[in-house]
Amino acid sequence: MIEKEDPVISEEEAAQYDRQIRLWGLDAQKRLRGSRVLLAGLGGLGAEVAKNLILAGVKGLTLLDHEQVSEESCRAQFLVPVTAQGQNRAKASLERAQNLNPMVEVHADPDRIEDKPDDFFLQFDAVCLTGCSRDLMIRVDQLCSKHKIKVFCGDVYGYYGYMFCNLGQAHNYVEEKPKVVKPSGESNDGPEAKKAKVDPNETTMVKKTASFCTLKEALEVDWTSEKAKAGLKRTPVDYFLLQVLLKFRTDKGRDPDPQSFPEDSQLLRQIRDDVLESLSLNSDLLSDDFISYCFSEMSPVCAVVGGVLGQEVVKVRM
């Protein structure tokens, strides 16, 4: 791990981040200003996350992507110029990303993330993975968990999107809640007067601790166990759709492509049946309708998921 330096907010930065400082305080902005984040994957979702982190004011953001700019890239994300087709996607996104906020150190890395050694990831405070394979995400998540580095994963498939975060086994945070006013002991106005009341005009900060599982644990649930069976009805069907889409990416080395819709649709059905069978679940759990909604990245969906994913990274670093 790199040695942390005490972040200092200059007058220029204080003016730039004035609204945010008023919202969450100077100390929170200092912590955010001292954070270095790795963002892997500069598709539509990656571009949205990059924008949100840069505007929030992290210290440094590394854009890691070995893919080339395609016609779909130009439609799905706004950081690459339409004239950049054939260029490396990270490098092509650098200029517009940097122009969003010159105070943030934005770097482009054209290497394959699969070729990066473990030490590479340890220089960051948070790692955000988009467009990565299941095995790679599990590898990076396990590595970062050992070194207390926050991990975020996300993807967009058509109308469908997801995010995952691993903030550690004991993540401390504070939650703002309305202040509860205890009744005075001198009250003689009956039982109602003795009940605690909530004052909507005052709030108090409550310290809490949450425990997060690893991505491997989240994806490898034993659905034959009694505990898992009991929670099956409360589990969104999107969880199983994610399993199918990650398996498709593993098998084909890409996501479902609109230009090969008939072939990919048939393969998605087969993978659906295989995945649910391997989980000891009925294939009826995920109807054929899902196929119509998981092709290509859609910009509006990227904006929504990227907003949530970027905000979660910001909240953790505050």
PDB file of C-alpha atoms in Angstrom:
ATOM      1  CA  MET A   1       0.000   0.000   0.000  1.00  0.00           C
ATOM      2  CA  ILE A   2       1.147   3.535  -0.729  1.00  0.00           C
ATOM      3  CA  GLU A   3       1.743   5.828   2.199  1.00  0.00           C
ATOM      4  CA  LYS A   4      -1.187   8.160   2.745  1.00  0.00           C
ATOM      5  CA  GLU A   5      -0.627  11.884   2.828  1.00  0.00           C
ATOM      6  CA  ASP A   6      -2.809  14.287   4.762  1.00  0.00           C
ATOM      7  CA  PRO A   7      -5.122  15.827   2.133  1.00  0.00           C
ATOM      8  CA  VAL A   8      -5.254  19.616   2.111  1.00  0.00           C
ATOM      9  CA  ILE A   9      -8.039  21.619   0.481  1.00  0.00           C
ATOM     10  CA  SER A  10      -6.745  24.744  -1.264  1.00  0.00           C
ATOM     11  CA  GLU A  11      -8.787  27.934  -1.624  1.00  0.00           C
ATOM     12  CA  GLU A  12      -9.376  27.111  -5.272  1.00  0.00           C
ATOM     13  CA  GLU A  13     -10.633  23.634  -4.373  1.00  0.00           C
ATOM     14  CA  ALA A  14     -12.810  25.041  -1.592  1.00  0.00           C
ATOM     15  CA  ALA A  15     -14.470  27.289  -4.159  1.00  0.00           C
ATOM     16  CA  GLN A  16     -14.811  24.430  -6.662  1.00  0.00           C
ATOM     17  CA  TYR A  17     -16.368  22.063  -4.114  1.00  0.00           C
ATOM     18  CA  ASP A  18     -18.286  24.693  -2.136  1.00  0.00           C
ATOM     19  CA  ARG A  19     -21.680  23.072  -2.665  1.00  0.00           C
ATOM     20  CA  GLN A  20     -20.416  19.639  -1.653  1.00  0.00           C
ATOM     21  CA  ILE A  21     -18.603  20.980   1.408  1.00  0.00           C
ATOM     22  CA  ARG A  22     -21.844  22.626   2.526  1.00  0.00           C
ATOM     23  CA  LEU A  23     -23.635  19.323   2.001  1.00  0.00           C
ATOM     24  CA  TRP A  24     -21.298  16.850   3.739  1.00  0.00           C
ATOM     25  CA  GLY A  25     -18.650  18.997   5.452  1.00  0.00           C
ATOM     26  CA  LEU A  26     -14.996  19.903   4.975  1.00  0.00           C
ATOM     27  CA  ASP A  27     -13.586  16.784   6.649  1.00  0.00           C
ATOM     28  CA  ALA A  28     -15.582  14.495   4.354  1.00  0.00           C
ATOM     29  CA  GLN A  29     -14.373  16.396   1.293  1.00  0.00           C
ATOM     30  CA  LYS A  30     -10.777  16.123   2.531  1.00  0.00           C
ATOM     31  CA  ARG A  31     -11.108  12.341   2.834  1.00  0.00           C
ATOM     32  CA  LEU A  32     -12.615  12.169  -0.633  1.00  0.00           C
ATOM     33  CA  ARG A  33      -9.860  14.435  -1.956  1.00  0.00           C
ATOM     34  CA  GLY A  34      -7.258  12.002  -0.621  1.00  0.00           C
ATOM     35  CA  SER A  35      -8.716   8.937  -2.357  1.00  0.00           C
ATOM     36  CA  ARG A  36      -7.329   7.119  -5.382  1.00  0.00           C
ATOM     37  CA  VAL A  37      -9.759   4.973  -7.354  1.00  0.00           C
ATOM     38  CA  LEU A  38      -9.282   2.387 -10.085  1.00  0.00           C
ATOM     39  CA  LEU A  39     -12.076   2.148 -12.665  1.00  0.00           C
ATOM     40  CA  ALA A  40     -11.901  -0.829 -15.014  1.00  0.00           C
ATOM     41  CA  GLY A  41     -14.021  -0.771 -18.167  1.00  0.00           C
ATOM     42  CA  LEU A  42     -14.880   2.377 -20.144  1.00  0.00           C
ATOM     43  CA  GLY A  43     -18.180   1.327 -21.645  1.00  0.00           C
ATOM     44  CA  GLY A  44     -21.365   3.292 -21.092  1.00  0.00           C
ATOM     45  CA  LEU A  45     -21.515   2.419 -17.391  1.00  0.00           C
ATOM     46  CA  GLY A  46     -17.819   3.110 -16.841  1.00  0.00           C
ATOM     47  CA  ALA A  47     -18.136   6.558 -18.408  1.00  0.00           C
ATOM     48  CA  GLU A  48     -21.001   7.466 -16.058  1.00  0.00           C
ATOM     49  CA  VAL A  49     -19.064   6.282 -13.000  1.00  0.00           C
ATOM     50  CA  ALA A  50     -15.953   8.156 -14.145  1.00  0.00           C
ATOM     51  CA  LYS A  51     -17.934  11.374 -14.555  1.00  0.00           C
ATOM     52  CA  ASN A  52     -19.469  11.112 -11.094  1.00  0.00           C
ATOM     53  CA  LEU A  53     -16.157  10.388  -9.352  1.00  0.00           C
ATOM     54  CA  ILE A  54     -14.297  13.145 -11.172  1.00  0.00           C
ATOM     55  CA  LEU A  55     -16.953  15.754 -10.430  1.00  0.00           C
ATOM     56  CA  ALA A  56     -17.087  14.651  -6.776  1.00  0.00           C
ATOM     57  CA  GLY A  57     -13.370  15.449  -6.456  1.00  0.00           C
ATOM     58  CA  VAL A  58     -11.347  12.313  -5.755  1.00  0.00           C
ATOM     59  CA  LYS A  59      -7.575  12.795  -5.777  1.00  0.00           C
ATOM     60  CA  GLY A  60      -6.852  10.393  -8.612  1.00  0.00           C
ATOM     61  CA  LEU A  61      -8.782   8.183 -11.007  1.00  0.00           C
ATOM     62  CA  THR A  62      -7.147   5.537 -13.198  1.00  0.00           C
ATOM     63  CA  LEU A  63      -9.117   4.492 -16.288  1.00  0.00           C
ATOM     64  CA  LEU A  64      -8.168   0.916 -17.195  1.00  0.00           C
ATOM     65  CA  ASP A  65      -9.393  -0.562 -20.474  1.00  0.00           C
ATOM     66  CA  HIS A  66      -7.673  -2.522 -23.256  1.00  0.00           C
ATOM     67  CA  GLU A  67     -10.659  -2.475 -25.621  1.00  0.00           C
ATOM     68  CA  GLN A  68     -10.831  -0.372 -28.780  1.00  0.00           C
ATOM     69  CA  VAL A  69     -13.473   2.254 -29.474  1.00  0.00           C
ATOM     70  CA  SER A  70     -16.281   0.768 -31.557  1.00  0.00           C
ATOM     71  CA  GLU A  71     -19.415   2.221 -33.078  1.00  0.00           C
ATOM     72  CA  GLU A  72     -21.372   0.933 -30.092  1.00  0.00           C
ATOM     73  CA  SER A  73     -18.899   2.625 -27.727  1.00  0.00           C
ATOM     74  CA  CYS A  74     -19.648   5.973 -29.339  1.00  0.00           C
ATOM     75  CA  ARG A  75     -23.383   5.427 -28.848  1.00  0.00           C
ATOM     76  CA  ALA A  76     -23.166   4.093 -25.296  1.00  0.00           C
ATOM     77  CA  GLN A  77     -20.736   6.557 -23.704  1.00  0.00           C
ATOM     78  CA  PHE A  78     -19.993  10.266 -23.997  1.00  0.00           C
ATOM     79  CA  LEU A  79     -16.278  10.458 -23.177  1.00  0.00           C
ATOM     80  CA  VAL A  80     -15.003   9.163 -26.536  1.00  0.00           C
ATOM     81  CA  PRO A  81     -15.204  11.349 -29.665  1.00  0.00           C
ATOM     82  CA  VAL A  82     -16.929   9.801 -32.680  1.00  0.00           C
ATOM     83  CA  THR A  83     -13.643  10.238 -34.547  1.00  0.00           C
ATOM     84  CA  ALA A  84     -11.824   7.920 -32.119  1.00  0.00           C
ATOM     85  CA  GLN A  85     -13.017   4.591 -33.527  1.00  0.00           C
ATOM     86  CA  GLY A  86     -10.204   2.059 -33.488  1.00  0.00           C
ATOM     87  CA  GLN A  87      -8.284   3.829 -30.707  1.00  0.00           C
ATOM     88  CA  ASN A  88      -7.817   2.505 -27.184  1.00  0.00           C
ATOM     89  CA  ARG A  89     -10.964   3.250 -25.189  1.00  0.00           C
ATOM     90  CA  ALA A  90      -9.194   4.426 -22.022  1.00  0.00           C
ATOM     91  CA  LYS A  91      -6.876   6.793 -23.889  1.00  0.00           C
ATOM     92  CA  ALA A  92      -9.690   8.095 -26.080  1.00  0.00           C
ATOM     93  CA  SER A  93     -11.740   8.904 -22.941  1.00  0.00           C
ATOM     94  CA  LEU A  94      -8.915  10.703 -21.134  1.00  0.00           C
ATOM     95  CA  GLU A  95      -9.202  14.222 -22.565  1.00  0.00           C
ATOM     96  CA  ARG A  96     -12.916  14.701 -21.976  1.00  0.00           C
ATOM     97  CA  ALA A  97     -12.681  13.028 -18.565  1.00  0.00           C
ATOM     98  CA  GLN A  98      -9.873  15.332 -17.473  1.00  0.00           C
ATOM     99  CA  ASN A  99     -11.739  18.404 -18.730  1.00  0.00           C
ATOM    100  CA  LEU A 100     -14.587  17.626 -16.334  1.00  0.00           C
ATOM    101  CA  ASN A 101     -12.375  18.603 -13.404  1.00  0.00           C
ATOM    102  CA  PRO A 102      -8.727  19.667 -13.891  1.00  0.00           C
ATOM    103  CA  MET A 103      -8.136  19.276 -10.129  1.00  0.00           C
ATOM    104  CA  VAL A 104      -8.423  15.490 -10.342  1.00  0.00           C
ATOM    105  CA  GLU A 105      -5.457  13.430 -11.568  1.00  0.00           C
ATOM    106  CA  VAL A 106      -6.943  11.275 -14.337  1.00  0.00           C
ATOM    107  CA  HIS A 107      -4.753   8.577 -15.884  1.00  0.00           C
ATOM    108  CA  ALA A 108      -5.410   6.187 -18.776  1.00  0.00           C
ATOM    109  CA  ASP A 109      -4.049   2.636 -18.734  1.00  0.00           C
ATOM    110  CA  PRO A 110      -4.473   0.596 -21.970  1.00  0.00           C
ATOM    111  CA  ASP A 111      -3.363  -2.729 -20.463  1.00  0.00           C
ATOM    112  CA  ARG A 112      -5.516  -5.807 -19.963  1.00  0.00           C
ATOM    113  CA  ILE A 113      -6.718  -6.022 -16.378  1.00  0.00           C
ATOM    114  CA  GLU A 114      -6.169  -9.802 -16.474  1.00  0.00           C
ATOM    115  CA  ASP A 115      -2.427  -9.158 -16.944  1.00  0.00           C
ATOM    116  CA  LYS A 116      -2.102  -6.873 -13.930  1.00  0.00           C
ATOM    117  CA  PRO A 117      -0.173  -8.305 -10.946  1.00  0.00           C
ATOM    118  CA  ASP A 118      -1.689  -8.243  -7.479  1.00  0.00           C
ATOM    119  CA  ASP A 119       0.517  -5.338  -6.386  1.00  0.00           C
ATOM    120  CA  PHE A 120      -1.095  -3.103  -8.996  1.00  0.00           C
ATOM    121  CA  PHE A 121      -4.437  -3.098  -7.179  1.00  0.00           C
ATOM    122  CA  LEU A 122      -2.925  -2.323  -3.779  1.00  0.00           C
ATOM    123  CA  GLN A 123      -2.130   1.293  -4.692  1.00  0.00           C
ATOM    124  CA  PHE A 124      -5.818   2.225  -4.683  1.00  0.00           C
ATOM    125  CA  ASP A 125      -8.340   2.984  -1.938  1.00  0.00           C
ATOM    126  CA  ALA A 126     -11.253   1.645  -3.977  1.00  0.00           C
ATOM    127  CA  VAL A 127     -11.548  -0.548  -7.069  1.00  0.00           C
ATOM    128  CA  CYS A 128     -14.568  -0.410  -9.371  1.00  0.00           C
ATOM    129  CA  LEU A 129     -14.951  -3.181 -11.963  1.00  0.00           C
ATOM    130  CA  THR A 130     -17.242  -2.986 -14.996  1.00  0.00           C
ATOM    131  CA  GLY A 131     -17.324  -5.273 -18.011  1.00  0.00           C
ATOM    132  CA  CYS A 132     -15.127  -7.879 -16.295  1.00  0.00           C
ATOM    133  CA  SER A 133     -15.426 -11.656 -16.188  1.00  0.00           C
ATOM    134  CA  ARG A 134     -16.785 -13.474 -13.165  1.00  0.00           C
ATOM    135  CA  ASP A 135     -13.449 -15.145 -12.369  1.00  0.00           C
ATOM    136  CA  LEU A 136     -11.558 -11.854 -12.558  1.00  0.00           C
ATOM    137  CA  MET A 137     -14.028 -10.043 -10.306  1.00  0.00           C
ATOM    138  CA  ILE A 138     -13.789 -12.825  -7.723  1.00  0.00           C
ATOM    139  CA  ARG A 139      -9.988 -12.746  -7.872  1.00  0.00           C
ATOM    140  CA  VAL A 140      -9.777  -8.966  -7.406  1.00  0.00           C
ATOM    141  CA  ASP A 141     -12.455  -8.980  -4.704  1.00  0.00           C
ATOM    142  CA  GLN A 142     -10.642 -11.638  -2.658  1.00  0.00           C
ATOM    143  CA  LEU A 143      -7.321  -9.812  -3.035  1.00  0.00           C
ATOM    144  CA  CYS A 144      -8.702  -6.421  -2.058  1.00  0.00           C
ATOM    145  CA  SER A 145     -10.667  -7.861   0.865  1.00  0.00           C
ATOM    146  CA  LYS A 146      -7.422  -9.093   2.412  1.00  0.00           C
ATOM    147  CA  HIS A 147      -5.953  -5.592   2.191  1.00  0.00           C
ATOM    148  CA  LYS A 148      -9.096  -3.693   3.260  1.00  0.00           C
ATOM    149  CA  ILE A 149      -9.603  -2.073  -0.134  1.00  0.00           C
ATOM    150  CA  LYS A 150     -13.224  -1.360  -1.034  1.00  0.00           C
ATOM    151  CA  VAL A 151     -14.518  -3.238  -4.080  1.00  0.00           C
ATOM    152  CA  PHE A 152     -17.414  -2.337  -6.374  1.00  0.00           C
ATOM    153  CA  CYS A 153     -18.711  -4.236  -9.397  1.00  0.00           C
ATOM    154  CA  GLY A 154     -21.398  -3.348 -11.900  1.00  0.00           C
ATOM    155  CA  ASP A 155     -22.699  -3.908 -15.412  1.00  0.00           C
ATOM    156  CA  VAL A 156     -25.513  -2.919 -17.731  1.00  0.00           C
ATOM    157  CA  TYR A 157     -27.183  -5.346 -20.130  1.00  0.00           C
ATOM    158  CA  GLY A 158     -29.947  -3.622 -22.083  1.00  0.00           C
ATOM    159  CA  TYR A 159     -32.681  -2.637 -19.615  1.00  0.00           C
ATOM    160  CA  TYR A 160     -30.984  -4.597 -16.840  1.00  0.00           C
ATOM    161  CA  GLY A 161     -28.224  -3.402 -14.531  1.00  0.00           C
ATOM    162  CA  TYR A 162     -26.682  -4.400 -11.236  1.00  0.00           C
ATOM    163  CA  MET A 163     -24.074  -3.345  -8.712  1.00  0.00           C
ATOM    164  CA  PHE A 164     -22.235  -5.186  -5.949  1.00  0.00           C
ATOM    165  CA  CYS A 165     -20.033  -3.832  -3.186  1.00  0.00           C
ATOM    166  CA  ASN A 166     -17.770  -5.428  -0.602  1.00  0.00           C
ATOM    167  CA  LEU A 167     -16.872  -2.952   2.127  1.00  0.00           C
ATOM    168  CA  GLY A 168     -15.409  -5.503   4.525  1.00  0.00           C
ATOM    169  CA  GLN A 169     -16.565  -7.646   7.412  1.00  0.00           C
ATOM    170  CA  ALA A 170     -16.882  -4.659   9.741  1.00  0.00           C
ATOM    171  CA  HIS A 171     -17.730  -1.454   7.882  1.00  0.00           C
ATOM    172  CA  ASN A 172     -18.431   1.456  10.225  1.00  0.00           C
ATOM    173  CA  TYR A 173     -20.745   4.249   9.174  1.00  0.00           C
ATOM    174  CA  VAL A 174     -23.129   6.821  10.617  1.00  0.00           C
ATOM    175  CA  GLU A 175     -26.825   7.216   9.895  1.00  0.00           C
ATOM    176  CA  GLU A 176     -28.833  10.371  10.421  1.00  0.00           C
ATOM    177  CA  LYS A 177     -32.108   9.775  12.245  1.00  0.00           C
ATOM    178  CA  PRO A 178     -34.824  12.004  13.713  1.00  0.00           C
ATOM    179  CA  LYS A 179     -34.152  12.808  17.347  1.00  0.00           C
ATOM    180  CA  VAL A 180     -36.346  11.001  19.872  1.00  0.00           C
ATOM    181  CA  VAL A 181     -37.529  13.242  22.695  1.00  0.00           C
ATOM    182  CA  LYS A 182     -38.046  11.423  25.986  1.00  0.00           C
ATOM    183  CA  PRO A 183     -40.969  12.575  28.114  1.00  0.00           C
ATOM    184  CA  SER A 184     -40.234  14.323  31.373  1.00  0.00           C
ATOM    185  CA  GLY A 185     -40.860  12.430  34.583  1.00  0.00           C
ATOM    186  CA  GLU A 186     -43.202  15.149  35.825  1.00  0.00           C
ATOM    187  CA  SER A 187     -45.830  14.551  33.117  1.00  0.00           C
ATOM    188  CA  ASN A 188     -49.247  13.485  34.480  1.00  0.00           C
ATOM    189  CA  ASP A 189     -51.238  13.642  31.245  1.00  0.00           C
ATOM    190  CA  GLY A 190     -51.818   9.920  30.843  1.00  0.00           C
ATOM    191  CA  PRO A 191     -50.061   7.056  29.023  1.00  0.00           C
ATOM    192  CA  GLU A 192     -49.686   8.945  25.706  1.00  0.00           C
ATOM    193  CA  ALA A 193     -47.685  11.694  27.359  1.00  0.00           C
ATOM    194  CA  LYS A 194     -45.199   9.139  28.713  1.00  0.00           C
ATOM    195  CA  LYS A 195     -44.341   7.758  25.241  1.00  0.00           C
ATOM    196  CA  ALA A 196     -41.163   8.903  23.493  1.00  0.00           C
ATOM    197  CA  LYS A 197     -41.861  11.311  20.635  1.00  0.00           C
ATOM    198  CA  VAL A 198     -39.964  12.012  17.416  1.00  0.00           C
ATOM    199  CA  ASP A 199     -38.946  15.605  16.779  1.00  0.00           C
ATOM    200  CA  PRO A 200     -38.834  16.106  12.973  1.00  0.00           C
ATOM    201  CA  ASN A 201     -36.913  19.355  13.374  1.00  0.00           C
ATOM    202  CA  GLU A 202     -33.907  17.730  15.048  1.00  0.00           C
ATOM    203  CA  THR A 203     -31.712  14.846  13.984  1.00  0.00           C
ATOM    204  CA  THR A 204     -29.004  12.803  15.611  1.00  0.00           C
ATOM    205  CA  MET A 205     -26.119  10.778  14.134  1.00  0.00           C
ATOM    206  CA  VAL A 206     -26.153   7.069  15.023  1.00  0.00           C
ATOM    207  CA  LYS A 207     -22.992   4.968  14.623  1.00  0.00           C
ATOM    208  CA  LYS A 208     -23.545   1.583  12.987  1.00  0.00           C
ATOM    209  CA  THR A 209     -21.539  -1.375  11.692  1.00  0.00           C
ATOM    210  CA  ALA A 210     -22.386  -3.540   8.681  1.00  0.00           C
ATOM    211  CA  SER A 211     -20.821  -6.786   7.491  1.00  0.00           C
ATOM    212  CA  PHE A 212     -20.401  -7.518   3.777  1.00  0.00           C
ATOM    213  CA  CYS A 213     -19.876 -10.867   2.082  1.00  0.00           C
ATOM    214  CA  THR A 214     -17.428 -11.517  -0.734  1.00  0.00           C
ATOM    215  CA  LEU A 215     -18.562 -11.716  -4.349  1.00  0.00           C
ATOM    216  CA  LYS A 216     -17.747 -15.429  -4.385  1.00  0.00           C
ATOM    217  CA  GLU A 217     -20.079 -15.992  -1.428  1.00  0.00           C
ATOM    218  CA  ALA A 218     -22.808 -13.923  -3.069  1.00  0.00           C
ATOM    219  CA  LEU A 219     -22.647 -15.873  -6.326  1.00  0.00           C
ATOM    220  CA  GLU A 220     -22.123 -19.379  -4.927  1.00  0.00           C
ATOM    221  CA  VAL A 221     -25.156 -19.782  -2.683  1.00  0.00           C
ATOM    222  CA  ASP A 222     -26.170 -23.375  -1.954  1.00  0.00           C
ATOM    223  CA  TRP A 223     -29.834 -23.291  -2.954  1.00  0.00           C
ATOM    224  CA  THR A 224     -30.380 -26.827  -1.629  1.00  0.00           C
ATOM    225  CA  SER A 225     -29.870 -25.650   1.965  1.00  0.00           C
ATOM    226  CA  GLU A 226     -32.927 -24.997   4.102  1.00  0.00           C
ATOM    227  CA  LYS A 227     -31.887 -21.407   4.759  1.00  0.00           C
ATOM    228  CA  ALA A 228     -31.532 -20.638   1.050  1.00  0.00           C
ATOM    229  CA  LYS A 229     -34.822 -22.346   0.205  1.00  0.00           C
ATOM    230  CA  ALA A 230     -36.591 -20.243   2.805  1.00  0.00           C
ATOM    231  CA  GLY A 231     -35.235 -17.062   1.208  1.00  0.00           C
ATOM    232  CA  LEU A 232     -35.858 -18.058  -2.413  1.00  0.00           C
ATOM    233  CA  LYS A 233     -39.206 -16.245  -2.662  1.00  0.00           C
ATOM    234  CA  ARG A 234     -37.574 -13.039  -1.426  1.00  0.00           C
ATOM    235  CA  THR A 235     -34.719 -13.308  -3.923  1.00  0.00           C
ATOM    236  CA  PRO A 236     -35.256 -11.136  -7.032  1.00  0.00           C
ATOM    237  CA  VAL A 237     -35.236 -13.113 -10.271  1.00  0.00           C
ATOM    238  CA  ASP A 238     -32.617 -10.607 -11.483  1.00  0.00           C
ATOM    239  CA  TYR A 239     -30.076 -12.427  -9.317  1.00  0.00           C
ATOM    240  CA  PHE A 240     -30.427 -15.526 -11.484  1.00  0.00           C
ATOM    241  CA  LEU A 241     -30.442 -13.439 -14.649  1.00  0.00           C
ATOM    242  CA  LEU A 242     -27.057 -12.080 -13.548  1.00  0.00           C
ATOM    243  CA  GLN A 243     -25.756 -15.628 -13.180  1.00  0.00           C
ATOM    244  CA  VAL A 244     -26.848 -16.380 -16.767  1.00  0.00           C
ATOM    245  CA  LEU A 245     -25.268 -13.234 -18.205  1.00  0.00           C
ATOM    246  CA  LEU A 246     -21.978 -13.773 -16.389  1.00  0.00           C
ATOM    247  CA  LYS A 247     -21.883 -17.360 -17.682  1.00  0.00           C
ATOM    248  CA  PHE A 248     -22.526 -16.081 -21.224  1.00  0.00           C
ATOM    249  CA  ARG A 249     -19.590 -13.665 -20.861  1.00  0.00           C
ATOM    250  CA  THR A 250     -17.358 -16.455 -19.571  1.00  0.00           C
ATOM    251  CA  ASP A 251     -18.275 -18.832 -22.390  1.00  0.00           C
ATOM    252  CA  LYS A 252     -18.232 -16.362 -25.284  1.00  0.00           C
ATOM    253  CA  GLY A 253     -15.769 -13.730 -24.063  1.00  0.00           C
ATOM    254  CA  ARG A 254     -18.334 -11.016 -24.782  1.00  0.00           C
ATOM    255  CA  ASP A 255     -21.883  -9.923 -23.947  1.00  0.00           C
ATOM    256  CA  PRO A 256     -25.045 -10.658 -25.995  1.00  0.00           C
ATOM    257  CA  ASP A 257     -24.747  -8.830 -29.331  1.00  0.00           C
ATOM    258  CA  PRO A 258     -27.784  -7.364 -31.161  1.00  0.00           C
ATOM    259  CA  GLN A 259     -26.109  -8.222 -34.492  1.00  0.00           C
ATOM    260  CA  SER A 260     -26.268 -11.925 -33.601  1.00  0.00           C
ATOM    261  CA  PHE A 261     -29.637 -11.817 -31.858  1.00  0.00           C
ATOM    262  CA  PRO A 262     -31.045 -15.172 -33.109  1.00  0.00           C
ATOM    263  CA  GLU A 263     -27.919 -17.150 -32.205  1.00  0.00           C
ATOM    264  CA  ASP A 264     -27.338 -15.388 -28.894  1.00  0.00           C
ATOM    265  CA  SER A 265     -31.009 -15.739 -27.908  1.00  0.00           C
ATOM    266  CA  GLN A 266     -30.831 -19.496 -28.362  1.00  0.00           C
ATOM    267  CA  LEU A 267     -27.577 -19.649 -26.398  1.00  0.00           C
ATOM    268  CA  LEU A 268     -29.064 -17.562 -23.573  1.00  0.00           C
ATOM    269  CA  ARG A 269     -31.942 -20.031 -23.247  1.00  0.00           C
ATOM    270  CA  GLN A 270     -29.538 -22.940 -23.080  1.00  0.00           C
ATOM    271  CA  ILE A 271     -27.325 -21.198 -20.515  1.00  0.00           C
ATOM    272  CA  ARG A 272     -30.433 -20.318 -18.485  1.00  0.00           C
ATOM    273  CA  ASP A 273     -31.428 -23.981 -18.358  1.00  0.00           C
ATOM    274  CA  ASP A 274     -27.885 -25.114 -17.505  1.00  0.00           C
ATOM    275  CA  VAL A 275     -27.345 -22.502 -14.784  1.00  0.00           C
ATOM    276  CA  LEU A 276     -30.655 -23.107 -13.034  1.00  0.00           C
ATOM    277  CA  GLU A 277     -30.163 -26.870 -13.236  1.00  0.00           C
ATOM    278  CA  SER A 278     -26.711 -26.535 -11.669  1.00  0.00           C
ATOM    279  CA  LEU A 279     -28.323 -24.537  -8.867  1.00  0.00           C
ATOM    280  CA  SER A 280     -31.005 -27.240  -8.415  1.00  0.00           C
ATOM    281  CA  LEU A 281     -33.716 -24.786  -9.458  1.00  0.00           C
ATOM    282  CA  ASN A 282     -36.569 -25.023 -11.961  1.00  0.00           C
ATOM    283  CA  SER A 283     -35.965 -23.359 -15.342  1.00  0.00           C
ATOM    284  CA  ASP A 284     -39.429 -21.764 -15.069  1.00  0.00           C
ATOM    285  CA  LEU A 285     -37.929 -19.438 -12.463  1.00  0.00           C
ATOM    286  CA  LEU A 286     -36.591 -17.247 -15.306  1.00  0.00           C
ATOM    287  CA  SER A 287     -39.013 -16.962 -18.230  1.00  0.00           C
ATOM    288  CA  ASP A 288     -37.944 -16.497 -21.851  1.00  0.00           C
ATOM    289  CA  ASP A 289     -39.002 -12.837 -21.677  1.00  0.00           C
ATOM    290  CA  PHE A 290     -35.629 -11.868 -20.197  1.00  0.00           C
ATOM    291  CA  ILE A 291     -33.964 -12.363 -23.587  1.00  0.00           C
ATOM    292  CA  SER A 292     -35.640  -9.295 -25.084  1.00  0.00           C
ATOM    293  CA  TYR A 293     -34.222  -6.972 -22.430  1.00  0.00           C
ATOM    294  CA  CYS A 294     -30.520  -7.811 -22.071  1.00  0.00           C
ATOM    295  CA  PHE A 295     -28.871  -6.853 -25.359  1.00  0.00           C
ATOM    296  CA  SER A 296     -26.400  -3.939 -25.604  1.00  0.00           C
ATOM    297  CA  GLU A 297     -25.743  -1.076 -23.184  1.00  0.00           C
ATOM    298  CA  MET A 298     -28.521   1.543 -23.053  1.00  0.00           C
ATOM    299  CA  SER A 299     -27.439   5.068 -22.146  1.00  0.00           C
ATOM    300  CA  PRO A 300     -30.390   5.866 -19.835  1.00  0.00           C
ATOM    301  CA  VAL A 301     -29.820   2.652 -17.876  1.00  0.00           C
ATOM    302  CA  CYS A 302     -26.085   3.395 -17.689  1.00  0.00           C
ATOM    303  CA  ALA A 303     -26.904   6.834 -16.276  1.00  0.00           C
ATOM    304  CA  VAL A 304     -29.112   5.387 -13.520  1.00  0.00           C
ATOM    305  CA  VAL A 305     -26.824   2.510 -12.512  1.00  0.00           C
ATOM    306  CA  GLY A 306     -23.733   4.711 -12.885  1.00  0.00           C
ATOM    307  CA  GLY A 307     -25.292   7.328 -10.636  1.00  0.00           C
ATOM    308  CA  VAL A 308     -25.948   4.775  -7.905  1.00  0.00           C
ATOM    309  CA  LEU A 309     -22.573   3.066  -8.292  1.00  0.00           C
ATOM    310  CA  GLY A 310     -20.617   6.326  -8.336  1.00  0.00           C
ATOM    311  CA  GLN A 311     -22.485   7.659  -5.318  1.00  0.00           C
ATOM    312  CA  GLU A 312     -21.770   4.498  -3.318  1.00  0.00           C
ATOM    313  CA  VAL A 313     -18.032   4.893  -3.999  1.00  0.00           C
ATOM    314  CA  VAL A 314     -18.201   8.535  -2.920  1.00  0.00           C
ATOM    315  CA  LYS A 315     -20.108   7.707   0.274  1.00  0.00           C
ATOM    316  CA  VAL A 316     -17.538   5.107   1.297  1.00  0.00           C
ATOM    317  CA  ARG A 317     -14.591   7.461   0.755  1.00  0.00           C
ATOM    318  CA  MET A 318     -16.235  10.392   2.598  1.00  0.00           C
TER     319      MET A 318
END
